[in-house]
Amino acid sequence: GQQVMQIPQYQHVQEGEDFTTYCNSSTTLSNIQWYKQRPGGHPVFLIQLVKSGEVKKQKRLTFQFGEAKKNSSLHITATQTTDVGTYFCAGYQYNNNDMRFGAGTRLTVKP
Amino acid sequence: EADIYQTPRYLVIGTGKKITLECSQTMGHDKMYWYQQDPGMELHLIHYSYGVNSTEKGDLSSESTVSRIRTEHFPLTLESARPSHTSQYLCASSEAGLSLGYTFGSGTRLTVV
């Protein structure tokens, strides 16, 4: 079955540094979604990527979907303390109607 | 306002008790899901439903059951709670068809003593 691997598991950065989390699927995806979960909170949908090679930006966040639609990345430029939380990717396969979450990357930001 | 609601927010219960975690959504979503998550850790799918009278088990067997009698309501029942069930339980919903993102509830933090 489909597996979604996410790295790194943890990332500690100084405020102002950049941050990237990577997501890799064992199979080709129909789309990939990204979620953010603040400490003590619940996952909140950030964005969905559908097209091969797609790049989307939300302020300091840049999301990419690989050409083969098997990998994705989330890059945060100049992190702020408000970026703290766990970032999850979730790969969706339309044919199987199957959504798989990665294990998440927990980001901490030192002021 | 369209949203997804979970009750109770926190629950402490004794071993062996039967409990039901409530989840309701007002968005008219066909798909609903239950996930188990230790704080900040991986999400484990317990059960899901694609519509009324449709329920399926997920990857994690947690000795629980669900029902979907109405579109908006998807309760999760633990027949006999154990300390290993201590965790956060998250309910989510999404539209049918090509997934457009899950909306998660605020979760129920369950402690079994």
mmCIF file with all atom_site columns, C-alpha atoms in Angstrom:
data_model
loop_
_atom_site.group_PDB
_atom_site.id
_atom_site.type_symbol
_atom_site.label_atom_id
_atom_site.label_alt_id
_atom_site.label_comp_id
_atom_site.label_asym_id
_atom_site.label_entity_id
_atom_site.label_seq_id
_atom_site.pdbx_PDB_ins_code
_atom_site.Cartn_x
_atom_site.Cartn_y
_atom_site.Cartn_z
_atom_site.occupancy
_atom_site.B_iso_or_equiv
_atom_site.pdbx_formal_charge
_atom_site.auth_seq_id
_atom_site.auth_comp_id
_atom_site.auth_asym_id
_atom_site.auth_atom_id
_atom_site.pdbx_PDB_model_num
ATOM 1   C CA . GLY A 1 1   ? 0.000   0.000  0.000   1.00 0.00 ? 1   GLY A CA 1
ATOM 2   C CA . GLN A 1 2   ? 0.869   3.653  -0.198  1.00 0.00 ? 2   GLN A CA 1
ATOM 3   C CA . GLN A 1 3   ? 3.428   4.987  2.276   1.00 0.00 ? 3   GLN A CA 1
ATOM 4   C CA . VAL A 1 4   ? 4.304   8.604  2.941   1.00 0.00 ? 4   VAL A CA 1
ATOM 5   C CA . MET A 1 5   ? 7.640   9.367  4.566   1.00 0.00 ? 5   MET A CA 1
ATOM 6   C CA . GLN A 1 6   ? 8.411   12.776 6.020   1.00 0.00 ? 6   GLN A CA 1
ATOM 7   C CA . ILE A 1 7   ? 11.765  14.158 7.157   1.00 0.00 ? 7   ILE A CA 1
ATOM 8   C CA . PRO A 1 8   ? 13.162  15.452 9.365   1.00 0.00 ? 8   PRO A CA 1
ATOM 9   C CA . GLN A 1 9   ? 11.198  14.353 12.422  1.00 0.00 ? 9   GLN A CA 1
ATOM 10  C CA . TYR A 1 10  ? 12.379  17.381 14.413  1.00 0.00 ? 10  TYR A CA 1
ATOM 11  C CA . GLN A 1 11  ? 13.941  20.697 13.466  1.00 0.00 ? 11  GLN A CA 1
ATOM 12  C CA . HIS A 1 12  ? 15.200  23.359 15.844  1.00 0.00 ? 12  HIS A CA 1
ATOM 13  C CA . VAL A 1 13  ? 16.046  26.735 14.310  1.00 0.00 ? 13  VAL A CA 1
ATOM 14  C CA . GLN A 1 14  ? 17.002  30.202 15.432  1.00 0.00 ? 14  GLN A CA 1
ATOM 15  C CA . GLU A 1 15  ? 14.419  32.829 14.637  1.00 0.00 ? 15  GLU A CA 1
ATOM 16  C CA . GLY A 1 16  ? 15.170  34.220 11.204  1.00 0.00 ? 16  GLY A CA 1
ATOM 17  C CA . GLU A 1 17  ? 16.646  31.006 9.830   1.00 0.00 ? 17  GLU A CA 1
ATOM 18  C CA . ASP A 1 18  ? 14.977  29.091 7.032   1.00 0.00 ? 18  ASP A CA 1
ATOM 19  C CA . PHE A 1 19  ? 13.239  25.723 7.465   1.00 0.00 ? 19  PHE A CA 1
ATOM 20  C CA . THR A 1 20  ? 12.366  22.933 5.050   1.00 0.00 ? 20  THR A CA 1
ATOM 21  C CA . THR A 1 21  ? 10.449  19.693 5.509   1.00 0.00 ? 21  THR A CA 1
ATOM 22  C CA . TYR A 1 22  ? 10.336  16.967 2.861   1.00 0.00 ? 22  TYR A CA 1
ATOM 23  C CA . CYS A 1 23  ? 7.695   14.425 2.004   1.00 0.00 ? 23  CYS A CA 1
ATOM 24  C CA . ASN A 1 24  ? 8.184   11.316 -0.151  1.00 0.00 ? 24  ASN A CA 1
ATOM 25  C CA . SER A 1 25  ? 5.576   8.843  -1.337  1.00 0.00 ? 25  SER A CA 1
ATOM 26  C CA . SER A 1 26  ? 6.159   5.260  -2.426  1.00 0.00 ? 26  SER A CA 1
ATOM 27  C CA . THR A 1 27  ? 3.553   5.719  -5.167  1.00 0.00 ? 27  THR A CA 1
ATOM 28  C CA . THR A 1 28  ? 2.421   8.471  -7.539  1.00 0.00 ? 28  THR A CA 1
ATOM 29  C CA . LEU A 1 29  ? -0.051  10.825 -5.896  1.00 0.00 ? 29  LEU A CA 1
ATOM 30  C CA . SER A 1 30  ? -3.152  12.558 -7.211  1.00 0.00 ? 30  SER A CA 1
ATOM 31  C CA . ASN A 1 31  ? -2.488  15.467 -4.903  1.00 0.00 ? 31  ASN A CA 1
ATOM 32  C CA . ILE A 1 32  ? -0.595  16.358 -1.783  1.00 0.00 ? 32  ILE A CA 1
ATOM 33  C CA . GLN A 1 33  ? -1.824  18.451 1.097   1.00 0.00 ? 33  GLN A CA 1
ATOM 34  C CA . TRP A 1 34  ? -0.036  20.241 3.898   1.00 0.00 ? 34  TRP A CA 1
ATOM 35  C CA . TYR A 1 35  ? -1.304  20.842 7.408   1.00 0.00 ? 35  TYR A CA 1
ATOM 36  C CA . LYS A 1 36  ? -0.013  22.756 10.424  1.00 0.00 ? 36  LYS A CA 1
ATOM 37  C CA . GLN A 1 37  ? -0.724  21.739 14.003  1.00 0.00 ? 37  GLN A CA 1
ATOM 38  C CA . ARG A 1 38  ? 0.127   24.226 16.733  1.00 0.00 ? 38  ARG A CA 1
ATOM 39  C CA . PRO A 1 39  ? 1.137   22.778 20.124  1.00 0.00 ? 39  PRO A CA 1
ATOM 40  C CA . GLY A 1 40  ? -2.018  21.634 21.892  1.00 0.00 ? 40  GLY A CA 1
ATOM 41  C CA . GLY A 1 41  ? -4.115  22.243 18.803  1.00 0.00 ? 41  GLY A CA 1
ATOM 42  C CA . HIS A 1 42  ? -5.492  20.290 15.888  1.00 0.00 ? 42  HIS A CA 1
ATOM 43  C CA . PRO A 1 43  ? -4.208  20.037 12.301  1.00 0.00 ? 43  PRO A CA 1
ATOM 44  C CA . VAL A 1 44  ? -5.256  22.922 10.084  1.00 0.00 ? 44  VAL A CA 1
ATOM 45  C CA . PHE A 1 45  ? -5.291  22.612 6.296   1.00 0.00 ? 45  PHE A CA 1
ATOM 46  C CA . LEU A 1 46  ? -2.747  24.904 4.631   1.00 0.00 ? 46  LEU A CA 1
ATOM 47  C CA . ILE A 1 47  ? -2.723  24.072 0.934   1.00 0.00 ? 47  ILE A CA 1
ATOM 48  C CA . GLN A 1 48  ? -3.208  21.436 -1.743  1.00 0.00 ? 48  GLN A CA 1
ATOM 49  C CA . LEU A 1 49  ? -0.918  20.819 -4.712  1.00 0.00 ? 49  LEU A CA 1
ATOM 50  C CA . VAL A 1 50  ? -2.281  18.944 -7.711  1.00 0.00 ? 50  VAL A CA 1
ATOM 51  C CA . LYS A 1 51  ? -0.138  19.535 -10.785 1.00 0.00 ? 51  LYS A CA 1
ATOM 52  C CA . SER A 1 52  ? 3.253   18.032 -11.540 1.00 0.00 ? 52  SER A CA 1
ATOM 53  C CA . GLY A 1 53  ? 6.001   20.544 -10.667 1.00 0.00 ? 53  GLY A CA 1
ATOM 54  C CA . GLU A 1 54  ? 3.513   22.911 -9.062  1.00 0.00 ? 54  GLU A CA 1
ATOM 55  C CA . VAL A 1 55  ? 4.840   25.660 -6.794  1.00 0.00 ? 55  VAL A CA 1
ATOM 56  C CA . LYS A 1 56  ? 2.603   27.707 -4.518  1.00 0.00 ? 56  LYS A CA 1
ATOM 57  C CA . LYS A 1 57  ? 3.436   30.462 -2.077  1.00 0.00 ? 57  LYS A CA 1
ATOM 58  C CA . GLN A 1 58  ? 1.712   31.728 1.035   1.00 0.00 ? 58  GLN A CA 1
ATOM 59  C CA . LYS A 1 59  ? 3.659   34.725 2.349   1.00 0.00 ? 59  LYS A CA 1
ATOM 60  C CA . ARG A 1 60  ? 6.888   33.174 3.727   1.00 0.00 ? 60  ARG A CA 1
ATOM 61  C CA . LEU A 1 61  ? 5.795   29.586 2.950   1.00 0.00 ? 61  LEU A CA 1
ATOM 62  C CA . THR A 1 62  ? 6.672   27.924 -0.370  1.00 0.00 ? 62  THR A CA 1
ATOM 63  C CA . PHE A 1 63  ? 5.180   24.572 -1.316  1.00 0.00 ? 63  PHE A CA 1
ATOM 64  C CA . GLN A 1 64  ? 6.485   22.397 -4.143  1.00 0.00 ? 64  GLN A CA 1
ATOM 65  C CA . PHE A 1 65  ? 5.173   19.243 -5.783  1.00 0.00 ? 65  PHE A CA 1
ATOM 66  C CA . GLY A 1 66  ? 7.719   17.106 -7.612  1.00 0.00 ? 66  GLY A CA 1
ATOM 67  C CA . GLU A 1 67  ? 7.643   16.445 -11.334 1.00 0.00 ? 67  GLU A CA 1
ATOM 68  C CA . ALA A 1 68  ? 6.896   12.762 -10.737 1.00 0.00 ? 68  ALA A CA 1
ATOM 69  C CA . LYS A 1 69  ? 4.182   13.646 -8.179  1.00 0.00 ? 69  LYS A CA 1
ATOM 70  C CA . LYS A 1 70  ? 5.881   11.453 -5.580  1.00 0.00 ? 70  LYS A CA 1
ATOM 71  C CA . ASN A 1 71  ? 7.560   14.090 -3.436  1.00 0.00 ? 71  ASN A CA 1
ATOM 72  C CA . SER A 1 72  ? 6.868   17.492 -2.003  1.00 0.00 ? 72  SER A CA 1
ATOM 73  C CA . SER A 1 73  ? 8.476   20.109 0.188   1.00 0.00 ? 73  SER A CA 1
ATOM 74  C CA . LEU A 1 74  ? 7.477   22.981 2.418   1.00 0.00 ? 74  LEU A CA 1
ATOM 75  C CA . HIS A 1 75  ? 9.977   25.782 2.860   1.00 0.00 ? 75  HIS A CA 1
ATOM 76  C CA . ILE A 1 76  ? 9.624   28.602 5.371   1.00 0.00 ? 76  ILE A CA 1
ATOM 77  C CA . THR A 1 77  ? 11.782  31.677 4.840   1.00 0.00 ? 77  THR A CA 1
ATOM 78  C CA . ALA A 1 78  ? 12.986  33.624 7.872   1.00 0.00 ? 78  ALA A CA 1
ATOM 79  C CA . THR A 1 79  ? 11.129  31.655 10.538  1.00 0.00 ? 79  THR A CA 1
ATOM 80  C CA . GLN A 1 80  ? 9.219   33.424 13.280  1.00 0.00 ? 80  GLN A CA 1
ATOM 81  C CA . THR A 1 81  ? 8.111   32.146 16.682  1.00 0.00 ? 81  THR A CA 1
ATOM 82  C CA . THR A 1 82  ? 4.571   31.931 15.304  1.00 0.00 ? 82  THR A CA 1
ATOM 83  C CA . ASP A 1 83  ? 5.763   29.193 12.918  1.00 0.00 ? 83  ASP A CA 1
ATOM 84  C CA . VAL A 1 84  ? 6.212   26.771 15.823  1.00 0.00 ? 84  VAL A CA 1
ATOM 85  C CA . GLY A 1 85  ? 4.250   23.551 15.431  1.00 0.00 ? 85  GLY A CA 1
ATOM 86  C CA . THR A 1 86  ? 4.151   20.248 13.608  1.00 0.00 ? 86  THR A CA 1
ATOM 87  C CA . TYR A 1 87  ? 3.828   20.268 9.829   1.00 0.00 ? 87  TYR A CA 1
ATOM 88  C CA . PHE A 1 88  ? 2.177   17.260 8.204   1.00 0.00 ? 88  PHE A CA 1
ATOM 89  C CA . CYS A 1 89  ? 2.020   16.304 4.576   1.00 0.00 ? 89  CYS A CA 1
ATOM 90  C CA . ALA A 1 90  ? -0.781  14.053 3.349   1.00 0.00 ? 90  ALA A CA 1
ATOM 91  C CA . GLY A 1 91  ? -0.695  12.221 0.048   1.00 0.00 ? 91  GLY A CA 1
ATOM 92  C CA . TYR A 1 92  ? -3.948  11.382 -1.728  1.00 0.00 ? 92  TYR A CA 1
ATOM 93  C CA . GLN A 1 93  ? -4.575  8.755  -4.389  1.00 0.00 ? 93  GLN A CA 1
ATOM 94  C CA . TYR A 1 94  ? -7.831  9.277  -6.247  1.00 0.00 ? 94  TYR A CA 1
ATOM 95  C CA . ASN A 1 95  ? -8.052  5.727  -7.643  1.00 0.00 ? 95  ASN A CA 1
ATOM 96  C CA . ASN A 1 96  ? -7.850  4.131  -4.207  1.00 0.00 ? 96  ASN A CA 1
ATOM 97  C CA . ASN A 1 97  ? -9.596  7.006  -2.443  1.00 0.00 ? 97  ASN A CA 1
ATOM 98  C CA . ASP A 1 98  ? -6.678  6.728  -0.026  1.00 0.00 ? 98  ASP A CA 1
ATOM 99  C CA . MET A 1 99  ? -5.171  9.571  2.017   1.00 0.00 ? 99  MET A CA 1
ATOM 100 C CA . ARG A 1 100 ? -1.954  8.942  3.959   1.00 0.00 ? 100 ARG A CA 1
ATOM 101 C CA . PHE A 1 101 ? -0.422  11.361 6.428   1.00 0.00 ? 101 PHE A CA 1
ATOM 102 C CA . GLY A 1 102 ? 3.310   11.658 6.956   1.00 0.00 ? 102 GLY A CA 1
ATOM 103 C CA . ALA A 1 103 ? 4.627   11.378 10.505  1.00 0.00 ? 103 ALA A CA 1
ATOM 104 C CA . GLY A 1 104 ? 5.105   15.152 10.671  1.00 0.00 ? 104 GLY A CA 1
ATOM 105 C CA . THR A 1 105 ? 8.038   17.486 11.272  1.00 0.00 ? 105 THR A CA 1
ATOM 106 C CA . ARG A 1 106 ? 8.028   19.254 14.617  1.00 0.00 ? 106 ARG A CA 1
ATOM 107 C CA . LEU A 1 107 ? 9.491   22.755 14.305  1.00 0.00 ? 107 LEU A CA 1
ATOM 108 C CA . THR A 1 108 ? 10.748  24.738 17.267  1.00 0.00 ? 108 THR A CA 1
ATOM 109 C CA . VAL A 1 109 ? 11.983  28.305 16.888  1.00 0.00 ? 109 VAL A CA 1
ATOM 110 C CA . LYS A 1 110 ? 14.349  29.903 19.371  1.00 0.00 ? 110 LYS A CA 1
ATOM 111 C CA . PRO A 1 111 ? 13.766  33.662 19.717  1.00 0.00 ? 111 PRO A CA 1
ATOM 112 C CA . GLU B 2 1   ? -21.044 28.958 10.749  1.00 0.00 ? 1   GLU B CA 1
ATOM 113 C CA . ALA B 2 2   ? -19.901 25.668 9.194   1.00 0.00 ? 2   ALA B CA 1
ATOM 114 C CA . ASP B 2 3   ? -17.666 23.728 11.519  1.00 0.00 ? 3   ASP B CA 1
ATOM 115 C CA . ILE B 2 4   ? -16.889 20.392 13.153  1.00 0.00 ? 4   ILE B CA 1
ATOM 116 C CA . TYR B 2 5   ? -17.502 19.860 16.844  1.00 0.00 ? 5   TYR B CA 1
ATOM 117 C CA . GLN B 2 6   ? -16.140 17.300 19.246  1.00 0.00 ? 6   GLN B CA 1
ATOM 118 C CA . THR B 2 7   ? -17.283 16.597 22.790  1.00 0.00 ? 7   THR B CA 1
ATOM 119 C CA . PRO B 2 8   ? -16.116 16.192 25.418  1.00 0.00 ? 8   PRO B CA 1
ATOM 120 C CA . ARG B 2 9   ? -12.926 18.240 25.099  1.00 0.00 ? 9   ARG B CA 1
ATOM 121 C CA . TYR B 2 10  ? -11.307 16.362 28.003  1.00 0.00 ? 10  TYR B CA 1
ATOM 122 C CA . LEU B 2 11  ? -12.297 13.064 29.641  1.00 0.00 ? 11  LEU B CA 1
ATOM 123 C CA . VAL B 2 12  ? -10.812 11.068 32.499  1.00 0.00 ? 12  VAL B CA 1
ATOM 124 C CA . ILE B 2 13  ? -12.378 7.665  32.954  1.00 0.00 ? 13  ILE B CA 1
ATOM 125 C CA . GLY B 2 14  ? -11.723 4.401  34.760  1.00 0.00 ? 14  GLY B CA 1
ATOM 126 C CA . THR B 2 15  ? -10.559 1.176  33.164  1.00 0.00 ? 15  THR B CA 1
ATOM 127 C CA . GLY B 2 16  ? -13.352 -0.993 31.834  1.00 0.00 ? 16  GLY B CA 1
ATOM 128 C CA . LYS B 2 17  ? -15.839 1.827  31.292  1.00 0.00 ? 17  LYS B CA 1
ATOM 129 C CA . LYS B 2 18  ? -17.735 2.254  28.048  1.00 0.00 ? 18  LYS B CA 1
ATOM 130 C CA . ILE B 2 19  ? -17.415 5.699  26.494  1.00 0.00 ? 19  ILE B CA 1
ATOM 131 C CA . THR B 2 20  ? -18.670 7.496  23.425  1.00 0.00 ? 20  THR B CA 1
ATOM 132 C CA . LEU B 2 21  ? -16.838 10.404 21.846  1.00 0.00 ? 21  LEU B CA 1
ATOM 133 C CA . GLU B 2 22  ? -19.106 12.710 19.899  1.00 0.00 ? 22  GLU B CA 1
ATOM 134 C CA . CYS B 2 23  ? -18.371 14.352 16.551  1.00 0.00 ? 23  CYS B CA 1
ATOM 135 C CA . SER B 2 24  ? -20.723 16.498 14.521  1.00 0.00 ? 24  SER B CA 1
ATOM 136 C CA . GLN B 2 25  ? -20.188 18.656 11.441  1.00 0.00 ? 25  GLN B CA 1
ATOM 137 C CA . THR B 2 26  ? -22.412 21.270 9.851   1.00 0.00 ? 26  THR B CA 1
ATOM 138 C CA . MET B 2 27  ? -20.720 21.385 6.453   1.00 0.00 ? 27  MET B CA 1
ATOM 139 C CA . GLY B 2 28  ? -22.691 18.574 4.825   1.00 0.00 ? 28  GLY B CA 1
ATOM 140 C CA . HIS B 2 29  ? -19.499 16.618 4.180   1.00 0.00 ? 29  HIS B CA 1
ATOM 141 C CA . ASP B 2 30  ? -19.967 13.003 3.120   1.00 0.00 ? 30  ASP B CA 1
ATOM 142 C CA . LYS B 2 31  ? -16.596 11.768 4.371   1.00 0.00 ? 31  LYS B CA 1
ATOM 143 C CA . MET B 2 32  ? -15.740 11.603 8.065   1.00 0.00 ? 32  MET B CA 1
ATOM 144 C CA . TYR B 2 33  ? -12.744 10.181 9.902   1.00 0.00 ? 33  TYR B CA 1
ATOM 145 C CA . TRP B 2 34  ? -11.443 9.352  13.360  1.00 0.00 ? 34  TRP B CA 1
ATOM 146 C CA . TYR B 2 35  ? -7.730  9.624  14.115  1.00 0.00 ? 35  TYR B CA 1
ATOM 147 C CA . GLN B 2 36  ? -5.770  8.792  17.242  1.00 0.00 ? 36  GLN B CA 1
ATOM 148 C CA . GLN B 2 37  ? -2.784  11.003 17.994  1.00 0.00 ? 37  GLN B CA 1
ATOM 149 C CA . ASP B 2 38  ? -0.365  11.260 20.877  1.00 0.00 ? 38  ASP B CA 1
ATOM 150 C CA . PRO B 2 39  ? 0.547   14.960 21.361  1.00 0.00 ? 39  PRO B CA 1
ATOM 151 C CA . GLY B 2 40  ? 2.381   16.300 18.315  1.00 0.00 ? 40  GLY B CA 1
ATOM 152 C CA . MET B 2 41  ? 2.991   12.822 16.960  1.00 0.00 ? 41  MET B CA 1
ATOM 153 C CA . GLU B 2 42  ? 1.805   10.788 13.987  1.00 0.00 ? 42  GLU B CA 1
ATOM 154 C CA . LEU B 2 43  ? -1.896  10.557 13.077  1.00 0.00 ? 43  LEU B CA 1
ATOM 155 C CA . HIS B 2 44  ? -3.297  7.026  13.107  1.00 0.00 ? 44  HIS B CA 1
ATOM 156 C CA . LEU B 2 45  ? -6.529  6.386  11.217  1.00 0.00 ? 45  LEU B CA 1
ATOM 157 C CA . ILE B 2 46  ? -8.999  4.406  13.347  1.00 0.00 ? 46  ILE B CA 1
ATOM 158 C CA . HIS B 2 47  ? -12.260 4.508  11.372  1.00 0.00 ? 47  HIS B CA 1
ATOM 159 C CA . TYR B 2 48  ? -13.733 6.318  8.400   1.00 0.00 ? 48  TYR B CA 1
ATOM 160 C CA . SER B 2 49  ? -17.052 6.731  6.650   1.00 0.00 ? 49  SER B CA 1
ATOM 161 C CA . TYR B 2 50  ? -17.963 7.778  3.129   1.00 0.00 ? 50  TYR B CA 1
ATOM 162 C CA . GLY B 2 51  ? -21.584 8.424  3.904   1.00 0.00 ? 51  GLY B CA 1
ATOM 163 C CA . VAL B 2 52  ? -24.656 7.339  5.835   1.00 0.00 ? 52  VAL B CA 1
ATOM 164 C CA . ASN B 2 53  ? -24.558 3.651  6.800   1.00 0.00 ? 53  ASN B CA 1
ATOM 165 C CA . SER B 2 54  ? -20.968 3.375  5.522   1.00 0.00 ? 54  SER B CA 1
ATOM 166 C CA . THR B 2 55  ? -18.169 2.643  8.023   1.00 0.00 ? 55  THR B CA 1
ATOM 167 C CA . GLU B 2 56  ? -14.717 1.124  7.590   1.00 0.00 ? 56  GLU B CA 1
ATOM 168 C CA . LYS B 2 57  ? -11.829 0.257  9.887   1.00 0.00 ? 57  LYS B CA 1
ATOM 169 C CA . GLY B 2 58  ? -8.580  2.123  9.477   1.00 0.00 ? 58  GLY B CA 1
ATOM 170 C CA . ASP B 2 59  ? -5.009  1.006  10.063  1.00 0.00 ? 59  ASP B CA 1
ATOM 171 C CA . LEU B 2 60  ? -5.130  1.160  13.837  1.00 0.00 ? 60  LEU B CA 1
ATOM 172 C CA . SER B 2 61  ? -7.275  -1.340 15.663  1.00 0.00 ? 61  SER B CA 1
ATOM 173 C CA . SER B 2 62  ? -8.310  0.334  18.872  1.00 0.00 ? 62  SER B CA 1
ATOM 174 C CA . GLU B 2 63  ? -11.199 -1.926 19.891  1.00 0.00 ? 63  GLU B CA 1
ATOM 175 C CA . SER B 2 64  ? -13.642 0.795  19.042  1.00 0.00 ? 64  SER B CA 1
ATOM 176 C CA . THR B 2 65  ? -16.753 1.051  16.919  1.00 0.00 ? 65  THR B CA 1
ATOM 177 C CA . VAL B 2 66  ? -18.418 3.858  14.975  1.00 0.00 ? 66  VAL B CA 1
ATOM 178 C CA . SER B 2 67  ? -21.813 4.507  13.458  1.00 0.00 ? 67  SER B CA 1
ATOM 179 C CA . ARG B 2 68  ? -23.062 6.856  10.733  1.00 0.00 ? 68  ARG B CA 1
ATOM 180 C CA . ILE B 2 69  ? -26.813 7.090  10.947  1.00 0.00 ? 69  ILE B CA 1
ATOM 181 C CA . ARG B 2 70  ? -26.887 10.744 9.960   1.00 0.00 ? 70  ARG B CA 1
ATOM 182 C CA . THR B 2 71  ? -24.566 12.646 7.639   1.00 0.00 ? 71  THR B CA 1
ATOM 183 C CA . GLU B 2 72  ? -23.599 15.161 10.286  1.00 0.00 ? 72  GLU B CA 1
ATOM 184 C CA . HIS B 2 73  ? -22.939 12.758 13.168  1.00 0.00 ? 73  HIS B CA 1
ATOM 185 C CA . PHE B 2 74  ? -20.074 10.225 13.552  1.00 0.00 ? 74  PHE B CA 1
ATOM 186 C CA . PRO B 2 75  ? -19.665 9.012  17.156  1.00 0.00 ? 75  PRO B CA 1
ATOM 187 C CA . LEU B 2 76  ? -16.806 6.756  18.297  1.00 0.00 ? 76  LEU B CA 1
ATOM 188 C CA . THR B 2 77  ? -17.439 4.179  21.058  1.00 0.00 ? 77  THR B CA 1
ATOM 189 C CA . LEU B 2 78  ? -14.903 2.377  23.195  1.00 0.00 ? 78  LEU B CA 1
ATOM 190 C CA . GLU B 2 79  ? -16.653 -0.646 24.689  1.00 0.00 ? 79  GLU B CA 1
ATOM 191 C CA . SER B 2 80  ? -14.113 -1.163 27.482  1.00 0.00 ? 80  SER B CA 1
ATOM 192 C CA . ALA B 2 81  ? -11.551 1.578  28.039  1.00 0.00 ? 81  ALA B CA 1
ATOM 193 C CA . ARG B 2 82  ? -7.955  0.624  28.866  1.00 0.00 ? 82  ARG B CA 1
ATOM 194 C CA . PRO B 2 83  ? -4.944  2.755  29.883  1.00 0.00 ? 83  PRO B CA 1
ATOM 195 C CA . SER B 2 84  ? -3.473  2.077  26.406  1.00 0.00 ? 84  SER B CA 1
ATOM 196 C CA . HIS B 2 85  ? -6.399  4.083  24.986  1.00 0.00 ? 85  HIS B CA 1
ATOM 197 C CA . THR B 2 86  ? -5.066  7.219  26.648  1.00 0.00 ? 86  THR B CA 1
ATOM 198 C CA . SER B 2 87  ? -4.503  9.619  23.754  1.00 0.00 ? 87  SER B CA 1
ATOM 199 C CA . GLN B 2 88  ? -6.045  12.444 21.759  1.00 0.00 ? 88  GLN B CA 1
ATOM 200 C CA . TYR B 2 89  ? -8.866  11.529 19.392  1.00 0.00 ? 89  TYR B CA 1
ATOM 201 C CA . LEU B 2 90  ? -9.400  13.776 16.378  1.00 0.00 ? 90  LEU B CA 1
ATOM 202 C CA . CYS B 2 91  ? -12.466 13.770 14.176  1.00 0.00 ? 91  CYS B CA 1
ATOM 203 C CA . ALA B 2 92  ? -12.256 15.159 10.646  1.00 0.00 ? 92  ALA B CA 1
ATOM 204 C CA . SER B 2 93  ? -14.482 15.585 7.624   1.00 0.00 ? 93  SER B CA 1
ATOM 205 C CA . SER B 2 94  ? -14.020 16.316 3.937   1.00 0.00 ? 94  SER B CA 1
ATOM 206 C CA . GLU B 2 95  ? -16.020 16.698 0.778   1.00 0.00 ? 95  GLU B CA 1
ATOM 207 C CA . ALA B 2 96  ? -16.621 13.708 -1.483  1.00 0.00 ? 96  ALA B CA 1
ATOM 208 C CA . GLY B 2 97  ? -14.670 13.271 -4.667  1.00 0.00 ? 97  GLY B CA 1
ATOM 209 C CA . LEU B 2 98  ? -11.133 14.601 -5.121  1.00 0.00 ? 98  LEU B CA 1
ATOM 210 C CA . SER B 2 99  ? -10.077 15.506 -1.640  1.00 0.00 ? 99  SER B CA 1
ATOM 211 C CA . LEU B 2 100 ? -9.967  19.235 -0.965  1.00 0.00 ? 100 LEU B CA 1
ATOM 212 C CA . GLY B 2 101 ? -8.543  19.068 2.509   1.00 0.00 ? 101 GLY B CA 1
ATOM 213 C CA . TYR B 2 102 ? -9.718  17.782 5.846   1.00 0.00 ? 102 TYR B CA 1
ATOM 214 C CA . THR B 2 103 ? -11.373 19.936 8.471   1.00 0.00 ? 103 THR B CA 1
ATOM 215 C CA . PHE B 2 104 ? -10.404 18.705 11.923  1.00 0.00 ? 104 PHE B CA 1
ATOM 216 C CA . GLY B 2 105 ? -12.277 19.109 15.164  1.00 0.00 ? 105 GLY B CA 1
ATOM 217 C CA . SER B 2 106 ? -10.527 20.364 18.291  1.00 0.00 ? 106 SER B CA 1
ATOM 218 C CA . GLY B 2 107 ? -10.150 16.811 19.582  1.00 0.00 ? 107 GLY B CA 1
ATOM 219 C CA . THR B 2 108 ? -10.957 14.863 22.739  1.00 0.00 ? 108 THR B CA 1
ATOM 220 C CA . ARG B 2 109 ? -8.100  14.253 25.151  1.00 0.00 ? 109 ARG B CA 1
ATOM 221 C CA . LEU B 2 110 ? -8.863  10.922 26.811  1.00 0.00 ? 110 LEU B CA 1
ATOM 222 C CA . THR B 2 111 ? -7.135  9.640  29.940  1.00 0.00 ? 111 THR B CA 1
ATOM 223 C CA . VAL B 2 112 ? -7.936  6.138  31.163  1.00 0.00 ? 112 VAL B CA 1
ATOM 224 C CA . VAL B 2 113 ? -6.863  5.483  34.742  1.00 0.00 ? 113 VAL B CA 1
#
